[in-house]
Structures are given as C-alpha cells and as structure tokens.
PDB file of C-alpha atoms in Angstrom:
ATOM      1  CA  ASP S   1      -0.131   0.245   0.174  1.00 65.00           C
ATOM      2  CA  ALA S   2       0.848   3.220  -0.666  1.00 84.00           C
ATOM      3  CA  GLY S   3       1.039   4.848   2.384  1.00 94.00           C
ATOM      4  CA  VAL S   4       0.383   9.919   2.151  1.00 97.00           C
ATOM      5  CA  ILE S   5       2.746  11.324  -0.173  1.00 98.00           C
ATOM      6  CA  GLN S   6       4.093  14.519  -0.323  1.00 98.00           C
ATOM      7  CA  SER S   7       5.432  16.487  -2.838  1.00 97.00           C
ATOM      8  CA  PRO S   8       7.740  18.429  -3.152  1.00 97.00           C
ATOM      9  CA  ARG S   9      10.498  16.859  -1.353  1.00 97.00           C
ATOM     10  CA  HIS S  10      12.746  20.046  -0.974  1.00 97.00           C
ATOM     11  CA  GLU S  11      11.125  24.025  -1.547  1.00 97.00           C
ATOM     12  CA  VAL S  12      13.805  26.704  -1.881  1.00 98.00           C
ATOM     13  CA  THR S  13      12.043  29.637  -2.601  1.00 97.00           C
ATOM     14  CA  GLU S  14      12.473  33.975  -2.149  1.00 97.00           C
ATOM     15  CA  MET S  15      10.619  35.972   0.394  1.00 97.00           C
ATOM     16  CA  GLY S  16       7.169  37.252  -0.957  1.00 96.00           C
ATOM     17  CA  GLN S  17       6.678  34.683  -3.126  1.00 97.00           C
ATOM     18  CA  GLU S  18       3.967  31.810  -3.343  1.00 97.00           C
ATOM     19  CA  VAL S  19       4.237  28.247  -2.246  1.00 98.00           C
ATOM     20  CA  THR S  20       2.261  25.267  -2.689  1.00 98.00           C
ATOM     21  CA  LEU S  21       2.480  21.828  -1.357  1.00 98.00           C
ATOM     22  CA  ARG S  22       0.724  18.765  -1.987  1.00 98.00           C
ATOM     23  CA  CYS S  23      -0.172  16.162  -0.158  1.00 98.00           C
ATOM     24  CA  LYS S  24      -2.999  12.166  -1.234  1.00 98.00           C
ATOM     25  CA  PRO S  25      -3.633  11.260   2.503  1.00 97.00           C
ATOM     26  CA  ILE S  26      -3.969   6.383   2.531  1.00 95.00           C
ATOM     27  CA  SER S  27      -7.005   5.175   0.262  1.00 94.00           C
ATOM     28  CA  GLY S  28     -10.201   5.243   2.605  1.00 91.00           C
ATOM     29  CA  HIS S  29      -8.553   7.498   5.441  1.00 91.00           C
ATOM     30  CA  ASN S  30     -11.611   9.612   6.718  1.00 90.00           C
ATOM     31  CA  SER S  31      -9.261  12.353   8.011  1.00 91.00           C
ATOM     32  CA  LEU S  32      -6.003  14.846   7.289  1.00 94.00           C
ATOM     33  CA  PHE S  33      -3.595  17.213   9.134  1.00 94.00           C
ATOM     34  CA  TRP S  34      -1.128  19.780   8.041  1.00 97.00           C
ATOM     35  CA  TYR S  35       1.599  20.272  10.130  1.00 97.00           C
ATOM     36  CA  ARG S  36       4.209  22.107  10.519  1.00 97.00           C
ATOM     37  CA  GLN S  37       7.887  21.187  12.475  1.00 96.00           C
ATOM     38  CA  THR S  38      10.915  23.599  13.638  1.00 94.00           C
ATOM     39  CA  MET S  39      13.793  22.820  15.883  1.00 89.00           C
ATOM     40  CA  MET S  40      12.130  25.601  18.183  1.00 88.00           C
ATOM     41  CA  ARG S  41       8.755  23.840  18.656  1.00 88.00           C
ATOM     42  CA  GLY S  42       8.429  20.645  17.441  1.00 90.00           C
ATOM     43  CA  LEU S  43       4.988  19.609  15.900  1.00 93.00           C
ATOM     44  CA  GLU S  44       2.686  22.085  15.935  1.00 93.00           C
ATOM     45  CA  LEU S  45      -1.192  21.433  14.430  1.00 93.00           C
ATOM     46  CA  LEU S  46      -1.904  24.200  11.191  1.00 96.00           C
ATOM     47  CA  ILE S  47      -4.966  22.403  10.299  1.00 95.00           C
ATOM     48  CA  TYR S  48      -7.134  19.457  10.550  1.00 92.00           C
ATOM     49  CA  PHE S  49      -9.834  18.186   8.017  1.00 93.00           C
ATOM     50  CA  ASN S  50     -12.398  15.670   8.579  1.00 91.00           C
ATOM     51  CA  ASN S  51     -14.344  14.216   5.937  1.00 92.00           C
ATOM     52  CA  ASN S  52     -12.869  16.595   3.274  1.00 94.00           C
ATOM     53  CA  VAL S  53     -14.480  19.785   5.557  1.00 94.00           C
ATOM     54  CA  PRO S  54     -11.999  22.386   7.818  1.00 94.00           C
ATOM     55  CA  ILE S  55     -12.314  21.485  11.223  1.00 90.00           C
ATOM     56  CA  ASP S  56      -9.785  23.189  13.025  1.00 89.00           C
ATOM     57  CA  ASP S  57      -7.464  25.550  11.413  1.00 92.00           C
ATOM     58  CA  SER S  58      -6.172  27.502  14.902  1.00 91.00           C
ATOM     59  CA  GLY S  59      -3.415  26.972  13.973  1.00 92.00           C
ATOM     60  CA  MET S  60      -3.082  28.180  10.731  1.00 94.00           C
ATOM     61  CA  PRO S  61      -1.064  31.061  11.554  1.00 86.00           C
ATOM     62  CA  GLU S  62      -1.497  33.511   9.935  1.00 82.00           C
ATOM     63  CA  ASP S  63      -3.735  35.024   6.591  1.00 89.00           C
ATOM     64  CA  ARG S  64      -0.992  33.887   4.654  1.00 95.00           C
ATOM     65  CA  PHE S  65      -1.247  30.746   4.776  1.00 97.00           C
ATOM     66  CA  SER S  66      -5.021  28.129   2.978  1.00 97.00           C
ATOM     67  CA  ALA S  67      -5.197  25.052   2.950  1.00 97.00           C
ATOM     68  CA  LYS S  68      -7.486  23.448   0.931  1.00 97.00           C
ATOM     69  CA  MET S  69      -8.824  19.617   0.299  1.00 97.00           C
ATOM     70  CA  PRO S  70     -11.286  19.064  -3.048  1.00 96.00           C
ATOM     71  CA  ASN S  71     -11.591  15.826  -2.627  1.00 95.00           C
ATOM     72  CA  ALA S  72     -10.781  12.632  -0.262  1.00 94.00           C
ATOM     73  CA  SER S  73      -7.131  11.644  -2.296  1.00 96.00           C
ATOM     74  CA  PHE S  74      -5.949  15.273  -2.288  1.00 97.00           C
ATOM     75  CA  SER S  75      -5.337  18.964  -0.269  1.00 98.00           C
ATOM     76  CA  THR S  76      -2.481  21.588  -0.371  1.00 98.00           C
ATOM     77  CA  LEU S  77      -1.536  23.750   2.105  1.00 98.00           C
ATOM     78  CA  LYS S  78      -0.554  27.308   0.337  1.00 98.00           C
ATOM     79  CA  ILE S  79       1.232  30.593   1.643  1.00 97.00           C
ATOM     80  CA  GLN S  80       0.606  33.678  -0.033  1.00 96.00           C
ATOM     81  CA  PRO S  81       3.055  35.549   0.237  1.00 96.00           C
ATOM     82  CA  SER S  82       6.129  33.272   2.402  1.00 96.00           C
ATOM     83  CA  GLU S  83       8.673  35.004   5.067  1.00 96.00           C
ATOM     84  CA  PRO S  84      11.807  33.664   5.887  1.00 97.00           C
ATOM     85  CA  ARG S  85      10.344  32.549   9.403  1.00 95.00           C
ATOM     86  CA  ASP S  86       8.340  30.788   7.395  1.00 96.00           C
ATOM     87  CA  SER S  87      11.087  27.554   6.822  1.00 97.00           C
ATOM     88  CA  ALA S  88       9.874  24.797   8.167  1.00 97.00           C
ATOM     89  CA  VAL S  89       9.249  21.557   7.399  1.00 98.00           C
ATOM     90  CA  TYR S  90       5.356  20.681   6.443  1.00 98.00           C
ATOM     91  CA  PHE S  91       4.462  17.208   7.320  1.00 98.00           C
ATOM     92  CA  CYS S  92       0.348  15.610   5.973  1.00 97.00           C
ATOM     93  CA  ALA S  93      -0.855  13.132   7.983  1.00 95.00           C
ATOM     94  CA  SER S  94      -3.831  10.902   7.740  1.00 94.00           C
ATOM     95  CA  SER S  95      -6.007   8.320  10.078  1.00 90.00           C
ATOM     96  CA  LEU S  96      -8.662   6.871  10.281  1.00 84.00           C
ATOM     97  CA  GLY S  97     -11.754   8.557  12.981  1.00 72.00           C
ATOM     98  CA  GLY S  98     -13.067  11.925  13.621  1.00 62.00           C
ATOM     99  CA  GLN S  99     -14.232  14.604  15.385  1.00 53.00           C
ATOM    100  CA  ALA S 100     -15.873  12.439  18.139  1.00 47.00           C
ATOM    101  CA  GLN S 101     -14.655   8.466  17.512  1.00 50.00           C
ATOM    102  CA  TRP S 102     -10.804   9.114  17.553  1.00 49.00           C
ATOM    103  CA  GLY S 103     -10.648   5.119  18.328  1.00 51.00           C
ATOM    104  CA  THR S 104      -6.722   4.201  18.111  1.00 63.00           C
ATOM    105  CA  GLY S 105      -5.502   7.921  16.742  1.00 70.00           C
ATOM    106  CA  GLU S 106      -2.880   6.308  14.845  1.00 86.00           C
ATOM    107  CA  LEU S 107      -1.615   8.846  12.567  1.00 91.00           C
ATOM    108  CA  PHE S 108      -0.066   7.898   8.994  1.00 93.00           C
ATOM    109  CA  PHE S 109       3.075  10.637   8.115  1.00 96.00           C
ATOM    110  CA  GLY S 110       3.969  11.692   4.701  1.00 97.00           C
ATOM    111  CA  GLU S 111       7.812  12.027   3.606  1.00 97.00           C
ATOM    112  CA  GLY S 112       7.548  16.207   5.533  1.00 97.00           C
ATOM    113  CA  SER S 113       8.001  18.594   2.713  1.00 98.00           C
ATOM    114  CA  ARG S 114      10.725  20.942   3.721  1.00 98.00           C
ATOM    115  CA  LEU S 115      10.633  24.427   2.953  1.00 98.00           C
ATOM    116  CA  THR S 116      13.443  27.011   2.127  1.00 98.00           C
ATOM    117  CA  VAL S 117      12.385  30.941   2.335  1.00 97.00           C
ATOM    118  CA  LEU S 118      15.538  32.852   1.773  1.00 96.00           C
TER     119      LEU S 118
ATOM    120  CA  LYS I   1      -3.644  22.781  30.680  1.00 85.00           C
ATOM    121  CA  ASN I   2      -3.087  19.877  27.774  1.00 89.00           C
ATOM    122  CA  GLN I   3       1.090  19.148  28.198  1.00 93.00           C
ATOM    123  CA  VAL I   4       3.561  16.567  27.075  1.00 96.00           C
ATOM    124  CA  GLU I   5       6.595  16.899  28.790  1.00 97.00           C
ATOM    125  CA  GLN I   6       9.524  15.245  27.587  1.00 97.00           C
ATOM    126  CA  SER I   7      12.993  13.682  29.788  1.00 96.00           C
ATOM    127  CA  PRO I   8      15.668  13.823  28.551  1.00 97.00           C
ATOM    128  CA  GLN I   9      15.915  15.993  25.647  1.00 96.00           C
ATOM    129  CA  SER I  10      19.193  14.366  24.700  1.00 97.00           C
ATOM    130  CA  LEU I  11      20.765  11.473  25.165  1.00 97.00           C
ATOM    131  CA  ILE I  12      23.648   9.729  23.822  1.00 98.00           C
ATOM    132  CA  ILE I  13      24.670   5.873  24.887  1.00 97.00           C
ATOM    133  CA  LEU I  14      26.982   3.018  23.256  1.00 97.00           C
ATOM    134  CA  GLU I  15      25.460   0.728  20.913  1.00 97.00           C
ATOM    135  CA  GLY I  16      24.175  -2.788  22.253  1.00 97.00           C
ATOM    136  CA  LYS I  17      23.622  -0.414  25.847  1.00 97.00           C
ATOM    137  CA  ASN I  18      19.660  -0.571  27.199  1.00 98.00           C
ATOM    138  CA  CYS I  19      18.056   3.556  28.289  1.00 97.00           C
ATOM    139  CA  THR I  20      15.153   4.583  29.095  1.00 98.00           C
ATOM    140  CA  LEU I  21      13.053   7.297  28.126  1.00 98.00           C
ATOM    141  CA  GLN I  22      10.078   9.186  30.218  1.00 98.00           C
ATOM    142  CA  CYS I  23       7.374  10.990  29.743  1.00 98.00           C
ATOM    143  CA  ASN I  24       4.827  12.631  32.270  1.00 98.00           C
ATOM    144  CA  TYR I  25       1.215  14.401  30.810  1.00 96.00           C
ATOM    145  CA  THR I  26      -1.213  16.535  32.178  1.00 95.00           C
ATOM    146  CA  VAL I  27      -4.148  15.784  29.836  1.00 90.00           C
ATOM    147  CA  SER I  28      -7.773  15.286  30.431  1.00 88.00           C
ATOM    148  CA  PRO I  29      -9.791  13.218  29.620  1.00 88.00           C
ATOM    149  CA  PHE I  30      -7.114  10.788  28.651  1.00 89.00           C
ATOM    150  CA  SER I  31      -7.446   8.553  26.128  1.00 87.00           C
ATOM    151  CA  ASN I  32      -4.462   6.673  24.644  1.00 89.00           C
ATOM    152  CA  LEU I  33      -0.389   7.436  24.122  1.00 92.00           C
ATOM    153  CA  ARG I  34       0.893   6.741  21.357  1.00 93.00           C
ATOM    154  CA  TRP I  35       4.965   6.440  21.373  1.00 96.00           C
ATOM    155  CA  TYR I  36       6.057   7.395  17.712  1.00 96.00           C
ATOM    156  CA  LYS I  37      10.097   7.283  16.321  1.00 97.00           C
ATOM    157  CA  GLN I  38      11.073   9.877  13.704  1.00 97.00           C
ATOM    158  CA  ASP I  39      14.299   9.227  11.906  1.00 97.00           C
ATOM    159  CA  THR I  40      16.270  12.253  10.920  1.00 95.00           C
ATOM    160  CA  GLY I  41      14.733  13.477   7.449  1.00 93.00           C
ATOM    161  CA  ARG I  42      11.413  11.296   7.832  1.00 96.00           C
ATOM    162  CA  GLY I  43       8.031  11.650   9.389  1.00 97.00           C
ATOM    163  CA  PRO I  44       7.399   9.867  12.454  1.00 96.00           C
ATOM    164  CA  VAL I  45       6.469   6.695  12.787  1.00 96.00           C
ATOM    165  CA  SER I  46       3.905   4.949  15.052  1.00 93.00           C
ATOM    166  CA  LEU I  47       6.176   2.738  17.863  1.00 94.00           C
ATOM    167  CA  THR I  48       2.904   1.691  20.878  1.00 91.00           C
ATOM    168  CA  ILE I  49      -0.030   2.747  22.171  1.00 89.00           C
ATOM    169  CA  MET I  50      -0.915   2.331  25.845  1.00 90.00           C
ATOM    170  CA  THR I  51      -4.708   2.817  26.324  1.00 87.00           C
ATOM    171  CA  PHE I  52      -5.912   3.250  29.992  1.00 84.00           C
ATOM    172  CA  SER I  53      -6.228   0.060  31.326  1.00 86.00           C
ATOM    173  CA  GLU I  54      -2.266  -1.091  29.640  1.00 87.00           C
ATOM    174  CA  ASN I  55       0.463  -1.446  31.899  1.00 91.00           C
ATOM    175  CA  THR I  56       3.768  -2.240  29.580  1.00 94.00           C
ATOM    176  CA  LYS I  57       3.376  -3.163  26.367  1.00 94.00           C
ATOM    177  CA  SER I  58       6.718  -4.360  24.202  1.00 93.00           C
ATOM    178  CA  ASN I  59       7.353  -4.710  19.778  1.00 89.00           C
ATOM    179  CA  GLY I  60      10.648  -6.311  19.809  1.00 93.00           C
ATOM    180  CA  ARG I  61      13.233  -3.791  21.855  1.00 96.00           C
ATOM    181  CA  TYR I  62      10.953  -1.967  23.262  1.00 96.00           C
ATOM    182  CA  THR I  63       9.228  -2.146  25.807  1.00 96.00           C
ATOM    183  CA  ALA I  64       6.144   1.343  27.286  1.00 96.00           C
ATOM    184  CA  THR I  65       4.692   1.163  30.432  1.00 97.00           C
ATOM    185  CA  LEU I  66       2.227   3.535  31.174  1.00 96.00           C
ATOM    186  CA  ASP I  67       1.071   4.568  34.790  1.00 95.00           C
ATOM    187  CA  ALA I  68      -1.644   5.803  35.024  1.00 91.00           C
ATOM    188  CA  ASP I  69      -2.480   7.609  38.379  1.00 92.00           C
ATOM    189  CA  THR I  70       0.954   9.292  37.720  1.00 95.00           C
ATOM    190  CA  LYS I  71       0.314   9.951  34.298  1.00 95.00           C
ATOM    191  CA  GLN I  72       3.663   8.750  33.273  1.00 97.00           C
ATOM    192  CA  SER I  73       5.366   7.158  30.542  1.00 97.00           C
ATOM    193  CA  SER I  74       8.692   5.583  29.622  1.00 98.00           C
ATOM    194  CA  LEU I  75      10.132   3.811  26.615  1.00 98.00           C
ATOM    195  CA  HIS I  76      12.680   1.754  27.015  1.00 98.00           C
ATOM    196  CA  ILE I  77      14.451   0.523  24.265  1.00 97.00           C
ATOM    197  CA  THR I  78      16.839  -2.534  24.705  1.00 97.00           C
ATOM    198  CA  ALA I  79      20.443  -3.882  22.991  1.00 97.00           C
ATOM    199  CA  SER I  80      20.850  -0.733  21.718  1.00 97.00           C
ATOM    200  CA  GLN I  81      21.353  -0.346  17.814  1.00 97.00           C
ATOM    201  CA  LEU I  82      22.357   2.082  15.825  1.00 97.00           C
ATOM    202  CA  SER I  83      19.777   2.152  14.259  1.00 97.00           C
ATOM    203  CA  ASP I  84      17.669   3.556  17.338  1.00 97.00           C
ATOM    204  CA  SER I  85      19.385   7.060  16.614  1.00 98.00           C
ATOM    205  CA  ALA I  86      16.185   8.762  16.173  1.00 98.00           C
ATOM    206  CA  SER I  87      13.464  11.285  17.702  1.00 97.00           C
ATOM    207  CA  TYR I  88      11.270   9.329  19.505  1.00 98.00           C
ATOM    208  CA  ILE I  89       7.851  11.431  20.561  1.00 97.00           C
ATOM    209  CA  CYS I  90       4.771  10.575  23.074  1.00 96.00           C
ATOM    210  CA  VAL I  91       1.602  11.927  22.037  1.00 94.00           C
ATOM    211  CA  VAL I  92      -0.878  12.110  24.155  1.00 92.00           C
ATOM    212  CA  SER I  93      -5.262  12.028  22.585  1.00 88.00           C
ATOM    213  CA  VAL I  94      -8.099  14.096  24.205  1.00 86.00           C
ATOM    214  CA  LYS I  95     -10.940  11.568  24.887  1.00 81.00           C
ATOM    215  CA  GLU I  96     -13.978  12.100  22.768  1.00 71.00           C
ATOM    216  CA  GLY I  97     -11.715  15.391  19.809  1.00 70.00           C
ATOM    217  CA  TYR I  98      -9.475  14.891  17.643  1.00 74.00           C
ATOM    218  CA  GLN I  99      -6.868  16.690  19.810  1.00 83.00           C
ATOM    219  CA  LEU I 100      -3.723  15.013  20.777  1.00 88.00           C
ATOM    220  CA  ILE I 101      -1.170  16.607  22.430  1.00 91.00           C
ATOM    221  CA  TRP I 102       2.597  16.158  21.197  1.00 93.00           C
ATOM    222  CA  GLY I 103       6.154  16.181  22.963  1.00 95.00           C
ATOM    223  CA  ALA I 104       8.797  17.922  22.453  1.00 95.00           C
ATOM    224  CA  GLY I 105      10.342  14.514  21.649  1.00 96.00           C
ATOM    225  CA  THR I 106      13.976  13.078  22.688  1.00 97.00           C
ATOM    226  CA  LYS I 107      16.999  12.216  20.545  1.00 97.00           C
ATOM    227  CA  LEU I 108      18.690   9.814  20.429  1.00 98.00           C
ATOM    228  CA  ILE I 109      22.498   9.101  19.265  1.00 98.00           C
ATOM    229  CA  ILE I 110      23.368   5.299  19.386  1.00 98.00           C
ATOM    230  CA  LYS I 111      27.133   5.640  19.252  1.00 97.00           C
ATOM    231  CA  PRO I 112      29.257   2.381  17.950  1.00 96.00           C
TER     232      PRO I 112
END
C-alpha cells in the first residue's frame, strides 16, 4: 500500500513568492492533518480536515496560510506571500477516525516537505 | 492546560546498551498515549499505543509502560542498535475528540 505522499520534498523560494505544498492521503482515511515542524517548536498542528471539511484551523499562523481539500484524495497547503520565518518541514498525515470517534488515533505521516524561504 | 513533557531532551549511548525515555503528561480526559519514532528526514512512525488499562506493552526491543495514576509513561530500548538513532515523540490523545498533545521529543544518538 502506498503511504501518504507529499510533494515537493524540498522547496527553496524567495521571500514574497507563493508556495504550494501537496498531499495525497492514504486511500480510505477520512482525517487529514497538516503539521509544521521546527527545532524550536516541534510539531504544530496547522489544520485538521475530517471528510474533506476543515474542522480546526486555529493553528494556521495567519491569513498568508490557506489549505484546501477538494476531494478525499488530495489536499494543498498554500503560503502567499512566503516569509523567511515560514522555513520549516511541513508534514501531512492521514488517519481513520473523526471528531467524535477518534479510535486508536494513529497518524500516518508523509515524508514531509522541507521549505526554505530566503 | 494539557501538556506533555519528555525527558531527557537528548541522549547519547553506546551501541548495545539499554536506555529509558520518559514522558509525563497532564492531559484530561485521557484516551491513549502513543510513542512515535522519527528518523532524520522522515515522518514520525508509530511504535506503540498505550490505553488506560495497559501497564506494559512490548514491540521487539521496545517496551512501553504507562502509569495512569502518576500520568507517566516510559519507553525502554533494550540492546540498542545504530538504527535506533532517532527522535522519539510521545503524544497523548484527548478523549472524545481529535486533539493530540505532542511532546517535544527525545533525540537519541547511538554511538558504535
């Protein structure tokens, strides 16, 4: 079985440019998470989707960040305009479960997208 | 406030030695606790899950414990191998919800 697939694996861009990160969750999983990981702050939840609907976006830093999930097999995280402080590894994770029925709560992570904003 | 604290922050041991990583949590209501292993440059991968009624669970050379009274968990690694070098992250699920409270992780380095 293919795991969670993220692209690109690495992105280097200049401040002010638009960045789009992509994620294909595991087939059949109905929950999708976007996380950001830095040395200073560890893993931070940015946004959580359940059945393609955004449930919690309280972790999205500011209006520069937006996320969409147009269907069960694809999600994007967009940063516009990008800033140097956005440099981090962005992970997408998927899982079975939902708001009220979390189950075992195991998240399956992609390999991450390492973003560097110059 | 729901929190998960891990110790030590980093640890260096020689190959073949044992080690124990700690996780203390103040999460309520508690659902379960999971340990993840994150290799450098990769996403975290689940090692084991501990529910409220479980005290000890083994997965090969990894043994996790949970003391629900003191709200502490440990991950013991036996006969360490170079491939055990990674970050180990403890995460607690909040009951009846989707919230996961993540620890900062312990960075383990195994030296030959």
